[in-house]
Amino acid sequence: MIKIVILGSAAGGGLPQWNCGCSNCLAARSEPGLRASQASIAISGNGEHWFLINAAPDLRQQIIDTPVLHPKGLRHSPIAGVILTNGEVDAVTGLLSLREGSPFALYAHQRVQEILRANSIFNALNPEKVARIAIETDVTFEPKLPDGSGSGLLIEPFVAPGKTALYLEGAAENDEGDTLGLRITRNGKTLVFLAACAAITPDVTKKLAGADLVFFDGTLWRDDELVALGLGQKTGQRMGHIAMDAAMPALAGLEIGRKVFLHINNSNPAWRRDAPERGQVEQAGWIIAADGMEMTL
């Protein structure tokens, strides 16, 4: 069994984004059901101990909104670890919400671990309480429970086409640890988490094929979306994200159980249930993620 809770479903900035007046953000301010926090999921092999995949800036509220992550005692947390897939602001900032002294393990590629070590603000995570564990691409690891026993979750990180974190552009070259996907297995069931992906390569296809559940990059509907809406000058490819309208046909032939778009930008028309783009997503067999959604494999 793998239990999953979607803590956040939106891309950086969430929905609504604080400084955006696009049609989606305007609607989300008046329709609470349309709102979404920044992307992260929690997974568990036993329903008691949980591992977060990425730590979004909204993590404190996400924990409040998720009863399985509430403390079971005066000082306690069911969160046994955090697994980072990149070093972007919307993946690491929430770590600072976990600084109050409850122990957990922090798993990340050496590249991302070095980014965290280079920024002294992350020293707020007490090294006596938070073990920082480097993970390697194409090497399976099993995150540990608080008593040191195995979680039963076997996780294989793999390189995904992507880019260096925005705040490091110009200061660092793209590195294989900048963007990871995770292939997670337990008792014959497979989950793939790939919330940032710039292209469908043969290697990516191989990791997704046959999975029971896939969380995939849903940042933009079309590559030039931000430019066309007057919201920015960067294409999806420039930001390290393949658009939905390109990803769906590229992945159509794979035998995947459930397919879920995650990390969806505030500009994406597929958020709206009455939009034709939403109909195309659903007709192709995809699900639009929502905060609080629970799944079990």
Tab-separated table of C-alpha atoms in Angstrom:
chain	number	residue	atom	x	y	z
A	1	MET	CA	0.000	0.000	0.000
A	2	ILE	CA	1.084	3.546	-0.783
A	3	LYS	CA	-1.104	6.302	0.628
A	4	ILE	CA	-0.878	9.744	-0.987
A	5	VAL	CA	-2.225	13.151	-0.021
A	6	ILE	CA	-1.885	16.089	-2.412
A	7	LEU	CA	-0.830	18.963	-0.158
A	8	GLY	CA	-0.605	21.533	-2.941
A	9	SER	CA	-1.352	21.406	-6.653
A	10	ALA	CA	-0.295	24.788	-8.066
A	11	ALA	CA	2.976	26.066	-9.480
A	12	GLY	CA	5.049	28.763	-7.793
A	13	GLY	CA	2.865	31.605	-6.563
A	14	GLY	CA	-0.210	29.420	-6.129
A	15	LEU	CA	-3.737	30.263	-7.217
A	16	PRO	CA	-4.496	33.116	-6.835
A	17	GLN	CA	-1.004	34.548	-7.127
A	18	TRP	CA	-0.600	37.547	-4.831
A	19	ASN	CA	0.171	40.078	-7.570
A	20	CYS	CA	-1.849	38.678	-10.476
A	21	GLY	CA	-5.135	39.900	-11.901
A	22	CYS	CA	-5.569	37.293	-14.631
A	23	SER	CA	-9.019	35.748	-15.063
A	24	ASN	CA	-8.110	32.639	-13.065
A	25	CYS	CA	-6.763	34.624	-10.124
A	26	LEU	CA	-9.754	36.969	-10.126
A	27	ALA	CA	-12.087	33.965	-10.061
A	28	ALA	CA	-10.100	32.225	-7.307
A	29	ARG	CA	-10.378	35.249	-5.035
A	30	SER	CA	-14.168	34.948	-5.087
A	31	GLU	CA	-14.387	31.147	-5.417
A	32	PRO	CA	-12.538	29.384	-2.559
A	33	GLY	CA	-12.965	26.038	-4.286
A	34	LEU	CA	-10.724	27.180	-7.130
A	35	ARG	CA	-7.802	28.133	-4.885
A	36	ALA	CA	-4.651	26.031	-4.781
A	37	SER	CA	-1.410	26.145	-2.807
A	38	GLN	CA	2.042	25.374	-4.164
A	39	ALA	CA	2.849	21.838	-5.250
A	40	SER	CA	3.792	19.102	-2.802
A	41	ILE	CA	2.523	15.640	-1.892
A	42	ALA	CA	2.838	13.428	1.192
A	43	ILE	CA	3.314	9.663	0.879
A	44	SER	CA	3.203	6.841	3.420
A	45	GLY	CA	3.650	3.088	3.421
A	46	ASN	CA	1.837	2.551	6.711
A	47	GLY	CA	-0.534	5.506	7.127
A	48	GLU	CA	1.320	6.591	10.270
A	49	HIS	CA	4.685	7.945	9.136
A	50	TRP	CA	4.742	10.337	6.193
A	51	PHE	CA	7.339	11.634	3.751
A	52	LEU	CA	6.858	14.948	2.001
A	53	ILE	CA	7.946	15.344	-1.598
A	54	ASN	CA	9.127	18.940	-1.711
A	55	ALA	CA	8.463	21.569	0.935
A	56	ALA	CA	6.387	24.382	-0.524
A	57	PRO	CA	6.239	27.906	0.948
A	58	ASP	CA	2.650	27.071	1.976
A	59	LEU	CA	3.713	24.061	4.055
A	60	ARG	CA	2.549	25.335	7.441
A	61	GLN	CA	-1.029	25.807	6.195
A	62	GLN	CA	-0.889	22.555	4.240
A	63	ILE	CA	-0.051	20.687	7.452
A	64	ILE	CA	-2.907	22.435	9.279
A	65	ASP	CA	-5.280	21.370	6.485
A	66	THR	CA	-4.101	17.720	6.525
A	67	PRO	CA	-5.181	15.780	9.661
A	68	VAL	CA	-2.801	12.835	9.042
A	69	LEU	CA	0.108	15.281	9.493
A	70	HIS	CA	-1.103	16.607	12.854
A	71	PRO	CA	0.908	15.832	16.021
A	72	LYS	CA	-0.199	12.872	18.136
A	73	GLY	CA	1.244	14.228	21.351
A	74	LEU	CA	2.591	17.299	23.106
A	75	ARG	CA	5.654	17.420	20.842
A	76	HIS	CA	5.357	15.053	17.877
A	77	SER	CA	5.127	14.982	14.107
A	78	PRO	CA	4.131	12.174	11.717
A	79	ILE	CA	6.552	13.696	9.182
A	80	ALA	CA	9.515	11.329	9.033
A	81	GLY	CA	11.287	12.946	6.115
A	82	VAL	CA	11.307	15.390	3.223
A	83	ILE	CA	12.482	14.416	-0.254
A	84	LEU	CA	13.475	17.267	-2.563
A	85	THR	CA	13.350	16.976	-6.339
A	86	ASN	CA	14.959	20.367	-7.040
A	87	GLY	CA	16.280	23.491	-5.369
A	88	GLU	CA	13.647	25.963	-6.583
A	89	VAL	CA	12.109	28.417	-4.112
A	90	ASP	CA	8.728	26.680	-4.262
A	91	ALA	CA	10.330	23.321	-3.372
A	92	VAL	CA	12.611	24.274	-0.466
A	93	THR	CA	11.204	27.344	1.298
A	94	GLY	CA	8.785	25.295	3.393
A	95	LEU	CA	11.733	23.645	5.135
A	96	LEU	CA	11.903	26.761	7.300
A	97	SER	CA	8.436	25.918	8.633
A	98	LEU	CA	9.914	22.697	10.079
A	99	ARG	CA	12.553	24.405	12.211
A	100	GLU	CA	10.934	23.933	15.637
A	101	GLY	CA	12.940	20.886	16.633
A	102	SER	CA	11.003	17.782	15.582
A	103	PRO	CA	13.439	15.324	13.979
A	104	PHE	CA	13.154	14.316	10.335
A	105	ALA	CA	15.482	13.295	7.504
A	106	LEU	CA	16.135	15.559	4.530
A	107	TYR	CA	16.815	13.643	1.315
A	108	ALA	CA	18.144	15.505	-1.731
A	109	HIS	CA	20.693	15.177	-4.493
A	110	GLN	CA	24.163	16.375	-3.507
A	111	ARG	CA	23.693	19.322	-5.860
A	112	VAL	CA	20.648	20.536	-3.888
A	113	GLN	CA	22.236	19.730	-0.535
A	114	GLU	CA	25.102	22.029	-1.508
A	115	ILE	CA	22.645	24.804	-2.436
A	116	LEU	CA	21.055	24.527	1.015
A	117	ARG	CA	24.429	24.492	2.789
A	118	ALA	CA	25.488	27.621	0.894
A	119	ASN	CA	22.523	29.562	2.294
A	120	SER	CA	22.943	30.088	6.023
A	121	ILE	CA	19.218	30.600	6.621
A	122	PHE	CA	18.789	26.824	6.363
A	123	ASN	CA	21.031	26.458	9.410
A	124	ALA	CA	17.757	27.054	11.253
A	125	LEU	CA	17.285	23.313	10.762
A	126	ASN	CA	19.180	21.885	13.740
A	127	PRO	CA	21.704	19.350	12.365
A	128	GLU	CA	21.246	17.258	15.509
A	129	LYS	CA	17.571	16.864	14.599
A	130	VAL	CA	17.600	17.005	10.800
A	131	ALA	CA	19.852	14.490	9.072
A	132	ARG	CA	20.806	15.632	5.568
A	133	ILE	CA	21.134	12.589	3.335
A	134	ALA	CA	22.440	12.782	-0.238
A	135	ILE	CA	20.632	10.667	-2.829
A	136	GLU	CA	21.979	9.586	-6.212
A	137	THR	CA	20.313	9.327	-9.576
A	138	ASP	CA	19.414	5.789	-10.679
A	139	VAL	CA	20.270	4.443	-7.205
A	140	THR	CA	17.274	3.190	-5.237
A	141	PHE	CA	17.031	4.131	-1.561
A	142	GLU	CA	14.558	3.367	1.219
A	143	PRO	CA	13.744	6.310	3.510
A	144	LYS	CA	13.849	5.356	7.168
A	145	LEU	CA	11.251	5.574	9.892
A	146	PRO	CA	12.107	7.385	13.162
A	147	ASP	CA	13.204	4.117	14.823
A	148	GLY	CA	15.651	3.416	11.995
A	149	SER	CA	13.605	0.680	10.363
A	150	GLY	CA	12.722	0.753	6.690
A	151	SER	CA	9.615	2.512	5.446
A	152	GLY	CA	8.913	-0.066	2.766
A	153	LEU	CA	9.016	2.679	0.134
A	154	LEU	CA	11.687	2.060	-2.500
A	155	ILE	CA	12.551	5.306	-4.278
A	156	GLU	CA	14.597	5.627	-7.446
A	157	PRO	CA	15.556	9.228	-8.307
A	158	PHE	CA	16.165	9.881	-11.990
A	159	VAL	CA	17.345	12.812	-14.056
A	160	ALA	CA	14.579	14.824	-15.689
A	161	PRO	CA	15.071	17.398	-18.445
A	162	GLY	CA	14.979	20.723	-16.630
A	163	LYS	CA	17.027	23.709	-15.573
A	164	THR	CA	18.964	25.338	-12.778
A	165	ALA	CA	16.874	27.065	-10.106
A	166	LEU	CA	15.818	30.555	-11.231
A	167	TYR	CA	17.772	32.349	-8.492
A	168	LEU	CA	20.975	30.558	-9.573
A	169	GLU	CA	20.764	31.302	-13.275
A	170	GLY	CA	23.960	33.000	-14.396
A	171	ALA	CA	25.819	31.778	-11.327
A	172	ALA	CA	25.728	28.046	-12.003
A	173	GLU	CA	25.517	25.717	-14.955
A	174	ASN	CA	22.755	23.139	-15.313
A	175	ASP	CA	23.672	20.037	-13.362
A	176	GLU	CA	22.146	16.564	-13.425
A	177	GLY	CA	20.860	17.085	-9.877
A	178	ASP	CA	18.924	20.252	-10.698
A	179	THR	CA	15.702	18.473	-11.664
A	180	LEU	CA	14.763	14.970	-10.524
A	181	GLY	CA	11.836	12.645	-10.957
A	182	LEU	CA	11.056	9.923	-8.418
A	183	ARG	CA	9.897	6.375	-9.168
A	184	ILE	CA	8.423	4.966	-5.960
A	185	THR	CA	7.452	1.320	-5.477
A	186	ARG	CA	5.924	-0.766	-2.712
A	187	ASN	CA	4.374	-4.236	-2.872
A	188	GLY	CA	4.250	-4.231	-6.658
A	189	LYS	CA	2.646	-0.790	-6.979
A	190	THR	CA	4.462	2.118	-8.644
A	191	LEU	CA	4.069	5.876	-8.296
A	192	VAL	CA	6.063	8.361	-10.384
A	193	PHE	CA	6.442	11.996	-9.296
A	194	LEU	CA	7.675	14.327	-12.009
A	195	ALA	CA	6.474	17.863	-11.302
A	196	ALA	CA	9.088	19.560	-13.494
A	197	CYS	CA	9.950	18.222	-16.928
A	198	ALA	CA	11.034	20.089	-20.043
A	199	ALA	CA	10.720	17.282	-22.586
A	200	ILE	CA	9.463	13.727	-23.074
A	201	THR	CA	12.697	11.844	-23.752
A	202	PRO	CA	13.117	8.075	-24.164
A	203	ASP	CA	14.543	7.942	-20.615
A	204	VAL	CA	11.502	9.756	-19.208
A	205	THR	CA	9.160	7.483	-21.146
A	206	LYS	CA	10.896	4.436	-19.717
A	207	LYS	CA	10.405	5.667	-16.138
A	208	LEU	CA	6.708	6.439	-16.671
A	209	ALA	CA	5.733	3.326	-18.601
A	210	GLY	CA	3.657	0.868	-16.621
A	211	ALA	CA	3.264	3.078	-13.535
A	212	ASP	CA	0.044	2.760	-11.557
A	213	LEU	CA	-0.044	6.496	-10.829
A	214	VAL	CA	1.872	9.417	-12.345
A	215	PHE	CA	2.048	13.000	-11.116
A	216	PHE	CA	3.296	15.018	-14.077
A	217	ASP	CA	4.283	18.612	-14.818
A	218	GLY	CA	1.160	20.597	-15.692
A	219	THR	CA	2.610	24.098	-15.451
A	220	LEU	CA	1.287	25.554	-18.704
A	221	TRP	CA	-1.405	24.610	-21.199
A	222	ARG	CA	0.628	25.901	-24.166
A	223	ASP	CA	4.287	26.810	-24.453
A	224	ASP	CA	3.760	30.533	-25.150
A	225	GLU	CA	0.940	30.932	-22.611
A	226	LEU	CA	2.535	33.634	-20.463
A	227	VAL	CA	3.607	35.633	-23.499
A	228	ALA	CA	0.175	35.407	-25.146
A	229	LEU	CA	-1.577	36.548	-21.940
A	230	GLY	CA	0.842	39.407	-21.358
A	231	LEU	CA	1.994	37.891	-18.058
A	232	GLY	CA	5.663	37.367	-18.916
A	233	GLN	CA	8.280	36.966	-21.612
A	234	LYS	CA	9.355	33.364	-20.996
A	235	THR	CA	8.047	30.282	-22.729
A	236	GLY	CA	7.457	27.055	-20.896
A	237	GLN	CA	10.566	25.556	-22.456
A	238	ARG	CA	12.638	28.497	-21.227
A	239	MET	CA	11.334	27.821	-17.698
A	240	GLY	CA	12.033	24.084	-17.931
A	241	HIS	CA	8.429	22.876	-18.403
A	242	ILE	CA	6.724	21.020	-21.233
A	243	ALA	CA	3.194	22.253	-21.938
A	244	MET	CA	0.126	20.080	-21.359
A	245	ASP	CA	-0.902	20.218	-25.010
A	246	ALA	CA	2.452	18.673	-25.947
A	247	ALA	CA	2.748	16.229	-23.027
A	248	MET	CA	-0.646	14.563	-23.476
A	249	PRO	CA	-0.092	13.228	-27.024
A	250	ALA	CA	3.526	12.349	-26.214
A	251	LEU	CA	2.413	10.148	-23.307
A	252	ALA	CA	-0.800	8.810	-24.845
A	253	GLY	CA	0.639	5.442	-25.832
A	254	LEU	CA	2.030	4.510	-22.434
A	255	GLU	CA	0.236	2.062	-20.155
A	256	ILE	CA	-0.254	4.267	-17.096
A	257	GLY	CA	-2.984	3.688	-14.535
A	258	ARG	CA	-3.958	7.147	-13.303
A	259	LYS	CA	-2.404	10.319	-14.755
A	260	VAL	CA	-2.503	13.522	-12.729
A	261	PHE	CA	-1.311	16.982	-13.721
A	262	LEU	CA	0.394	18.775	-10.817
A	263	HIS	CA	2.322	22.063	-10.436
A	264	ILE	CA	-0.225	23.988	-12.500
A	265	ASN	CA	0.423	27.679	-13.102
A	266	ASN	CA	-2.187	30.279	-12.179
A	267	SER	CA	-2.469	31.202	-15.881
A	268	ASN	CA	-3.424	27.709	-17.073
A	269	PRO	CA	-6.988	27.628	-18.479
A	270	ALA	CA	-7.358	23.950	-17.516
A	271	TRP	CA	-8.020	25.079	-13.924
A	272	ARG	CA	-11.532	26.117	-14.972
A	273	ARG	CA	-14.045	23.273	-15.007
A	274	ASP	CA	-16.037	24.938	-17.791
A	275	ALA	CA	-13.020	25.603	-20.037
A	276	PRO	CA	-12.587	23.627	-23.281
A	277	GLU	CA	-8.994	22.903	-22.244
A	278	ARG	CA	-10.285	21.135	-19.121
A	279	GLY	CA	-12.506	19.008	-21.328
A	280	GLN	CA	-9.537	18.030	-23.480
A	281	VAL	CA	-7.546	17.053	-20.384
A	282	GLU	CA	-10.336	14.839	-19.081
A	283	GLN	CA	-11.079	13.329	-22.487
A	284	ALA	CA	-7.411	12.295	-22.694
A	285	GLY	CA	-7.768	10.490	-19.362
A	286	TRP	CA	-5.940	12.991	-17.165
A	287	ILE	CA	-6.899	14.368	-13.760
A	288	ILE	CA	-6.311	17.942	-12.605
A	289	ALA	CA	-4.863	17.776	-9.095
A	290	ALA	CA	-6.573	19.538	-6.207
A	291	ASP	CA	-5.350	20.373	-2.725
A	292	GLY	CA	-6.422	17.732	-0.215
A	293	MET	CA	-7.031	15.004	-2.795
A	294	GLU	CA	-6.226	11.536	-1.372
A	295	MET	CA	-5.220	8.432	-3.301
A	296	THR	CA	-4.179	4.879	-2.410
A	297	LEU	CA	-2.217	2.300	-4.400
